[in-house]
Short mmCIF file of C-alpha atoms in Angstrom, two decimals:
data_model
loop_
_atom_site.label_atom_id
_atom_site.label_comp_id
_atom_site.label_asym_id
_atom_site.label_seq_id
_atom_site.Cartn_x
_atom_site.Cartn_y
_atom_site.Cartn_z
CA MET N 25 51.45 -128.14 2.54
CA ASP N 26 53.93 -130.71 1.19
CA GLU N 27 54.98 -130.99 -2.46
CA LYS N 28 52.83 -133.89 -3.31
CA ALA N 29 49.64 -132.40 -1.80
CA ALA N 30 50.38 -129.14 -3.61
CA ALA N 31 50.77 -130.93 -6.81
CA ALA N 32 47.43 -132.67 -6.25
CA ASP N 33 45.72 -129.20 -5.53
CA LEU N 34 47.28 -127.79 -8.62
CA MET N 35 46.11 -130.71 -10.80
CA GLN N 36 42.60 -130.10 -9.56
CA MET N 37 42.85 -126.54 -10.69
CA VAL N 38 44.20 -127.46 -13.96
CA ASN N 39 41.24 -129.84 -14.59
CA GLY N 40 38.61 -127.42 -13.29
CA TYR N 41 37.28 -126.78 -16.87
CA GLN N 42 36.01 -130.35 -16.86
CA VAL N 43 33.84 -129.81 -13.86
CA SER N 44 32.64 -126.47 -15.29
CA GLN N 45 31.59 -128.25 -18.58
CA ALA N 46 29.88 -131.07 -16.81
CA ILE N 47 27.82 -128.64 -14.79
CA CYS N 48 27.17 -126.60 -18.02
CA VAL N 49 25.75 -129.77 -19.67
CA ALA N 50 23.57 -130.68 -16.68
CA ALA N 51 22.13 -127.16 -16.58
CA THR N 52 21.37 -127.24 -20.35
CA LEU N 53 19.64 -130.58 -19.96
CA GLY N 54 17.67 -129.19 -16.98
CA ILE N 55 18.70 -132.03 -14.66
CA ALA N 56 18.12 -130.07 -11.51
CA ASP N 57 14.69 -129.22 -12.42
CA GLU N 58 13.91 -132.83 -13.09
CA LEU N 59 15.22 -133.68 -9.62
CA LYS N 60 13.38 -131.12 -7.60
CA ASN N 61 10.66 -133.27 -6.52
CA GLY N 62 12.85 -136.09 -5.32
CA PRO N 63 15.37 -138.81 -6.57
CA ARG N 64 15.13 -140.27 -9.99
CA SER N 65 17.13 -142.94 -11.74
CA SER N 66 19.68 -142.09 -14.54
CA ASP N 67 17.63 -144.14 -17.09
CA ASP N 68 14.49 -141.96 -16.22
CA LEU N 69 16.52 -138.81 -16.54
CA ALA N 70 17.94 -139.96 -19.83
CA ALA N 71 14.49 -140.63 -21.26
CA VAL N 72 13.01 -137.10 -20.14
CA THR N 73 16.12 -135.19 -21.45
CA GLY N 74 16.67 -137.13 -24.61
CA SER N 75 20.19 -138.37 -23.53
CA HIS N 76 22.13 -141.56 -24.06
CA PRO N 77 21.49 -143.57 -20.87
CA GLN N 78 25.05 -144.70 -20.22
CA ALA N 79 26.61 -141.46 -21.19
CA LEU N 80 24.27 -139.53 -18.91
CA TYR N 81 25.01 -141.93 -16.07
CA ARG N 82 28.74 -141.20 -16.39
CA LEU N 83 28.02 -137.47 -16.23
CA LEU N 84 25.75 -137.75 -13.18
CA ARG N 85 28.22 -139.92 -11.18
CA ALA N 86 31.04 -137.42 -12.02
CA LEU N 87 28.87 -134.57 -10.65
CA ALA N 88 27.94 -136.54 -7.69
CA SER N 89 31.68 -137.15 -7.00
CA VAL N 90 32.17 -133.24 -6.47
CA GLY N 91 28.97 -132.79 -4.45
CA VAL N 92 26.56 -131.35 -6.94
CA LEU N 93 24.45 -134.52 -6.90
CA HIS N 94 24.18 -137.43 -4.68
CA GLU N 95 24.08 -141.05 -6.07
CA GLY N 96 22.13 -143.65 -4.20
CA ALA N 97 21.47 -147.27 -4.75
CA ALA N 98 20.33 -148.46 -8.25
CA ARG N 99 21.71 -145.27 -10.04
CA GLN N 100 19.21 -143.12 -8.23
CA PHE N 101 20.29 -139.46 -8.16
CA SER N 102 19.11 -136.61 -6.05
CA LEU N 103 20.05 -132.97 -5.54
CA THR N 104 22.42 -131.67 -2.87
CA VAL N 105 22.38 -128.24 -1.49
CA LEU N 106 25.05 -127.28 -3.79
CA GLY N 107 23.27 -128.74 -6.81
CA SER N 108 20.02 -126.92 -5.98
CA GLY N 109 21.63 -123.85 -7.27
CA LEU N 110 21.08 -125.24 -10.77
CA ARG N 111 17.26 -125.34 -10.43
CA SER N 112 15.61 -122.59 -12.61
CA ASP N 113 13.39 -121.61 -9.68
CA ALA N 114 16.22 -121.26 -7.16
CA GLU N 115 16.45 -117.82 -5.52
CA HIS N 116 20.03 -117.46 -6.65
CA SER N 117 19.98 -119.71 -9.57
CA VAL N 118 23.24 -120.34 -11.32
CA ALA N 119 21.76 -122.19 -14.24
CA PRO N 120 21.47 -119.39 -16.75
CA TRP N 121 25.07 -118.42 -16.26
CA ALA N 122 26.28 -122.18 -16.50
CA ARG N 123 24.39 -122.42 -19.78
CA MET N 124 26.07 -119.40 -21.16
CA VAL N 125 29.67 -120.24 -20.21
CA GLY N 126 29.23 -123.71 -21.71
CA ARG N 127 28.46 -122.33 -25.18
CA ALA N 128 31.10 -123.25 -27.82
CA TYR N 129 31.50 -119.62 -28.87
CA TYR N 130 32.28 -118.60 -25.31
CA ARG N 131 34.77 -121.38 -24.73
CA ASP N 132 36.49 -120.54 -28.06
CA ALA N 133 37.25 -117.07 -26.72
CA TRP N 134 38.83 -118.43 -23.58
CA GLY N 135 40.96 -120.67 -25.91
CA GLU N 136 42.61 -117.56 -27.10
CA LEU N 137 43.59 -116.30 -23.78
CA LEU N 138 47.42 -116.89 -24.53
CA HIS N 139 46.97 -114.52 -27.55
CA SER N 140 45.50 -111.90 -25.36
CA VAL N 141 48.21 -112.22 -22.74
CA ARG N 142 50.99 -112.04 -25.33
CA THR N 143 49.49 -109.12 -27.32
CA GLY N 144 47.03 -107.44 -25.10
CA GLU N 145 44.35 -107.95 -27.93
CA ASN N 146 40.93 -109.19 -27.37
CA ALA N 147 40.63 -113.07 -27.36
CA PHE N 148 37.05 -113.14 -28.61
CA THR N 149 37.88 -111.08 -31.68
CA ARG N 150 40.84 -113.27 -32.38
CA ALA N 151 38.55 -116.41 -32.14
CA HIS N 152 35.58 -115.13 -34.08
CA GLY N 153 36.74 -112.16 -36.30
CA THR N 154 34.25 -109.83 -34.64
CA ASP N 155 33.64 -108.41 -30.97
CA VAL N 156 31.24 -110.11 -28.76
CA TRP N 157 28.47 -107.48 -29.11
CA GLN N 158 28.35 -107.81 -32.97
CA TYR N 159 28.54 -111.63 -32.65
CA ARG N 160 25.43 -111.72 -30.43
CA ILE N 161 23.62 -109.32 -32.85
CA ASP N 162 24.38 -111.79 -35.63
CA HIS N 163 23.37 -114.79 -33.37
CA PRO N 164 20.22 -113.76 -31.63
CA GLU N 165 19.87 -117.18 -29.94
CA GLU N 166 23.22 -116.41 -28.02
CA SER N 167 21.98 -112.96 -27.19
CA LEU N 168 18.83 -114.34 -25.55
CA ILE N 169 20.94 -116.82 -23.54
CA PHE N 170 23.26 -113.99 -22.52
CA ASP N 171 20.41 -111.77 -21.48
CA ARG N 172 18.94 -114.59 -19.37
CA ALA N 173 22.23 -115.12 -17.59
CA MET N 174 22.72 -111.47 -16.83
CA SER N 175 19.01 -111.12 -15.72
CA SER N 176 19.54 -114.11 -13.21
CA PHE N 177 22.02 -111.86 -11.16
CA VAL N 178 19.67 -108.99 -10.79
CA PRO N 179 17.45 -109.98 -7.93
CA ALA N 180 20.40 -110.73 -5.57
CA VAL N 181 22.40 -107.65 -6.68
CA ALA N 182 19.43 -105.34 -6.38
CA ALA N 183 18.77 -106.60 -2.88
CA ALA N 184 22.36 -106.19 -1.82
CA VAL N 185 22.67 -102.67 -3.42
CA LEU N 186 19.30 -101.53 -1.91
CA ALA N 187 20.47 -102.75 1.55
CA ALA N 188 23.64 -100.83 1.28
CA TYR N 189 22.61 -97.59 -0.40
CA ASP N 190 19.78 -95.13 -0.04
CA PHE N 191 18.32 -93.96 -3.30
CA SER N 192 15.36 -92.23 -1.72
CA ARG N 193 17.08 -88.77 -1.90
CA PHE N 194 16.92 -88.71 -5.62
CA ASP N 195 13.91 -87.46 -7.67
CA VAL N 196 14.76 -89.00 -10.96
CA VAL N 197 17.09 -92.12 -11.38
CA MET N 198 18.44 -93.14 -14.72
CA ASP N 199 19.71 -96.63 -15.32
CA VAL N 200 22.50 -96.24 -18.16
CA GLY N 201 22.64 -99.51 -20.00
CA GLY N 202 19.88 -100.84 -17.73
CA GLY N 203 18.80 -103.77 -19.95
CA GLN N 204 15.17 -104.37 -19.68
CA GLY N 205 14.85 -102.66 -16.34
CA ALA N 206 14.98 -105.16 -13.60
CA LEU N 207 17.39 -103.15 -11.40
CA LEU N 208 15.55 -99.87 -11.97
CA ALA N 209 12.29 -101.44 -11.28
CA ALA N 210 13.59 -102.60 -7.96
CA ILE N 211 14.83 -99.18 -7.07
CA LEU N 212 11.49 -97.44 -8.03
CA ALA N 213 9.52 -100.08 -6.18
CA ARG N 214 11.33 -99.19 -3.09
CA ASN N 215 10.86 -95.43 -3.56
CA PRO N 216 7.15 -94.79 -4.64
CA ALA N 217 7.71 -91.05 -5.06
CA GLN N 218 10.57 -91.51 -7.53
CA ARG N 219 10.69 -91.48 -11.38
CA GLY N 220 13.00 -93.36 -13.53
CA ILE N 221 14.53 -93.32 -16.93
CA LEU N 222 15.60 -96.63 -18.51
CA PHE N 223 18.31 -96.16 -21.21
CA ASP N 224 19.85 -98.82 -23.43
CA GLN N 225 20.03 -99.73 -27.00
CA PRO N 226 16.73 -99.63 -28.71
CA LEU N 227 16.58 -103.44 -29.40
CA VAL N 228 17.28 -104.07 -25.80
CA VAL N 229 14.55 -101.89 -24.20
CA GLU N 230 11.94 -103.15 -26.44
CA GLY N 231 11.29 -105.84 -23.84
CA ALA N 232 11.20 -103.62 -20.85
CA GLY N 233 7.61 -103.12 -20.70
CA ALA N 234 6.68 -106.49 -19.19
CA VAL N 235 9.36 -106.15 -16.54
CA LEU N 236 8.21 -102.59 -15.54
CA GLU N 237 4.48 -103.62 -15.50
CA ALA N 238 5.20 -106.53 -13.39
CA ALA N 239 6.84 -104.36 -10.86
CA SER N 240 3.97 -101.77 -11.02
CA VAL N 241 6.29 -98.94 -11.95
CA ALA N 242 5.75 -98.56 -15.70
CA ASP N 243 3.77 -95.28 -15.19
CA ARG N 244 6.80 -93.71 -13.37
CA CYS N 245 9.44 -94.90 -15.86
CA GLU N 246 10.34 -93.43 -19.23
CA VAL N 247 11.97 -95.91 -21.60
CA VAL N 248 14.61 -94.34 -24.11
CA GLY N 249 16.80 -96.23 -26.71
CA GLY N 250 20.08 -94.88 -27.68
CA ASP N 251 23.80 -95.14 -27.80
CA PHE N 252 25.58 -94.30 -24.55
CA PHE N 253 28.88 -93.51 -26.19
CA ALA N 254 27.18 -90.69 -28.01
CA ALA N 255 24.71 -89.25 -25.41
CA VAL N 256 22.31 -90.05 -22.72
CA PRO N 257 19.00 -88.32 -21.93
CA ASP N 258 18.87 -85.25 -19.67
CA GLY N 259 16.69 -84.96 -16.61
CA ALA N 260 18.12 -87.33 -13.99
CA ASP N 261 19.82 -86.49 -10.77
CA ALA N 262 21.25 -89.99 -10.24
CA HIS N 263 22.89 -92.08 -13.10
CA VAL N 264 23.21 -95.62 -12.29
CA MET N 265 25.38 -98.03 -14.25
CA LYS N 266 25.61 -101.75 -13.31
CA TRP N 267 28.32 -103.81 -14.81
CA ILE N 268 28.86 -101.41 -17.76
CA LEU N 269 32.25 -99.89 -17.38
CA HIS N 270 33.92 -103.28 -16.82
CA ASP N 271 32.85 -104.25 -20.41
CA TRP N 272 35.17 -101.51 -21.99
CA ASP N 273 38.77 -100.23 -22.00
CA ASP N 274 39.56 -96.81 -20.40
CA GLU N 275 39.01 -94.93 -23.60
CA ARG N 276 35.40 -96.22 -24.10
CA SER N 277 34.57 -96.14 -20.43
CA ILE N 278 35.57 -92.39 -20.29
CA ALA N 279 33.35 -91.83 -23.52
CA VAL N 280 30.32 -93.27 -21.54
CA LEU N 281 31.14 -91.21 -18.42
CA LYS N 282 31.41 -87.95 -20.33
CA SER N 283 27.97 -88.68 -21.87
CA CYS N 284 26.81 -88.95 -18.21
CA ARG N 285 28.59 -85.77 -17.27
CA ARG N 286 27.07 -83.66 -20.11
CA ALA N 287 23.53 -84.86 -19.07
CA ILE N 288 23.48 -85.20 -15.30
CA ARG N 289 22.16 -82.40 -13.17
CA PRO N 290 24.70 -79.97 -11.57
CA ASN N 291 24.29 -81.43 -8.15
CA GLY N 292 23.64 -85.02 -9.45
CA THR N 293 25.19 -88.28 -8.38
CA LEU N 294 26.90 -90.96 -10.34
CA VAL N 295 26.39 -94.50 -8.85
CA VAL N 296 28.65 -97.14 -10.52
CA LEU N 297 28.01 -100.79 -9.63
CA GLU N 298 31.06 -102.86 -10.25
CA ALA N 299 33.46 -105.20 -8.50
CA VAL N 300 36.49 -103.47 -7.06
CA LEU N 301 39.68 -105.37 -7.22
CA ALA N 302 41.26 -106.40 -3.93
CA PRO N 303 44.95 -106.02 -2.83
CA PRO N 304 47.55 -108.45 -4.11
CA ASN N 305 47.01 -112.11 -3.16
CA GLU N 306 43.30 -111.62 -2.39
CA GLY N 307 39.95 -111.46 -4.12
CA ALA N 308 40.19 -114.35 -6.61
CA ARG N 309 36.62 -113.86 -7.89
CA ALA N 310 37.04 -110.41 -9.21
CA LYS N 311 40.52 -111.11 -10.54
CA PHE N 312 39.28 -114.05 -12.70
CA ALA N 313 36.30 -112.00 -13.74
CA ASP N 314 39.00 -109.59 -14.97
CA LEU N 315 40.50 -112.23 -17.05
CA ASN N 316 37.00 -112.99 -18.38
CA MET N 317 36.82 -109.29 -19.43
CA LEU N 318 40.11 -109.58 -21.20
CA ALA N 319 39.07 -112.70 -23.03
CA VAL N 320 35.37 -111.91 -23.96
CA PRO N 321 34.27 -108.26 -24.09
CA GLY N 322 37.75 -106.65 -23.99
CA GLY N 323 37.22 -104.69 -20.80
CA GLN N 324 38.71 -104.91 -17.42
CA GLU N 325 37.88 -104.93 -13.72
CA ARG N 326 39.44 -102.08 -11.78
CA THR N 327 40.88 -100.93 -8.39
CA ARG N 328 39.53 -98.06 -6.56
CA GLY N 329 42.37 -95.95 -7.81
CA GLU N 330 41.60 -96.98 -11.38
CA PHE N 331 38.00 -95.82 -10.83
CA ALA N 332 39.02 -92.49 -9.38
CA ALA N 333 41.25 -92.00 -12.40
CA LEU N 334 38.36 -92.74 -14.83
CA PHE N 335 36.03 -90.36 -12.99
CA ALA N 336 38.57 -87.63 -13.00
CA ALA N 337 39.20 -87.89 -16.77
CA SER N 338 35.39 -87.66 -17.31
CA GLY N 339 34.67 -84.66 -15.20
CA PHE N 340 33.60 -86.46 -12.02
CA ARG N 341 35.12 -86.79 -8.52
CA LEU N 342 34.91 -90.12 -6.67
CA THR N 343 33.39 -89.57 -3.29
CA LYS N 344 33.05 -93.08 -1.71
CA VAL N 345 33.15 -96.84 -2.19
CA ILE N 346 30.72 -98.97 -0.37
CA ASP N 347 31.08 -102.80 -0.21
CA ALA N 348 27.63 -104.24 -1.02
CA GLY N 349 28.61 -108.00 -1.35
CA PRO N 350 30.98 -110.49 -3.13
CA ARG N 351 30.32 -109.38 -6.59
CA ILE N 352 29.38 -105.71 -6.20
CA SER N 353 30.53 -102.45 -4.79
CA ILE N 354 28.83 -99.02 -5.02
CA ILE N 355 31.32 -96.45 -6.43
CA GLU N 356 29.90 -93.05 -5.95
CA GLY N 357 30.82 -89.87 -7.76
CA GLU N 358 29.70 -86.30 -8.23
CA PRO N 359 30.47 -83.62 -10.97
CA ALA N 360 33.82 -82.11 -10.37
#
């Protein structure tokens, strides 16, 4: 690549936030859902979304220039394969995540990334004066948007994990920090003789009943509220944690793992579902996710060696790592 071409590519990266924000606006307005039945004019879309006609047209034509939409004659717009991922009914919908990362409070945290890099401190706390968890408690509308974003990933992640890992050997599976139970419901549905324990904060698990009922597993699943830093329930021979440890620094992650170690059966299995950082110069997705952990919750993504060290400090031994897809690996451990 010559210097001129390299500069052009670098400029595109520098301006990447503009594309991201444009997609976030389109997702918030529900543009993809309005286009799912065929092309519509920008004026028509402005009317149904309550938008300024000319400003919306400028947004749509910009998105068409990067392949999210297609602009036809007379300002008619249609979805591309790429843009179809913004439909709310898409199998792998990106719309809930796009809506979340476009929120002002989320962007403001990234705006303090320089502070984090210089000090090692959390950017979100610098921007808002409190951590992201308390902020969402104080702003329940943001908590709802966050929960929807996280839930949108579960079907694809659950399918990938279940294809790569056999849960049938466990009698009782506990999902630690399992939200409203979508992942655990998928595991139990695959294994009809199995029982489950869903454990998360009391306010979170209040909404689990509908999820478990919809999967026809509610009669086999106990729902427990609590604080995983203090203790987790006894009685499970498999403890599953999806995207929990990356939210926290080593000290807090070890606290969660020690809670599991105290509660897990002597021959139990720890199943951690996280991204595993690739060697140098590879794995951009996970490494930028790691920057997100630095900026927003204050945690980190980790290498296999770093997971092994966490496990050892908590009374576990790392036994295997299974690559289950682009966003998830299965890091298995057992009591040491």
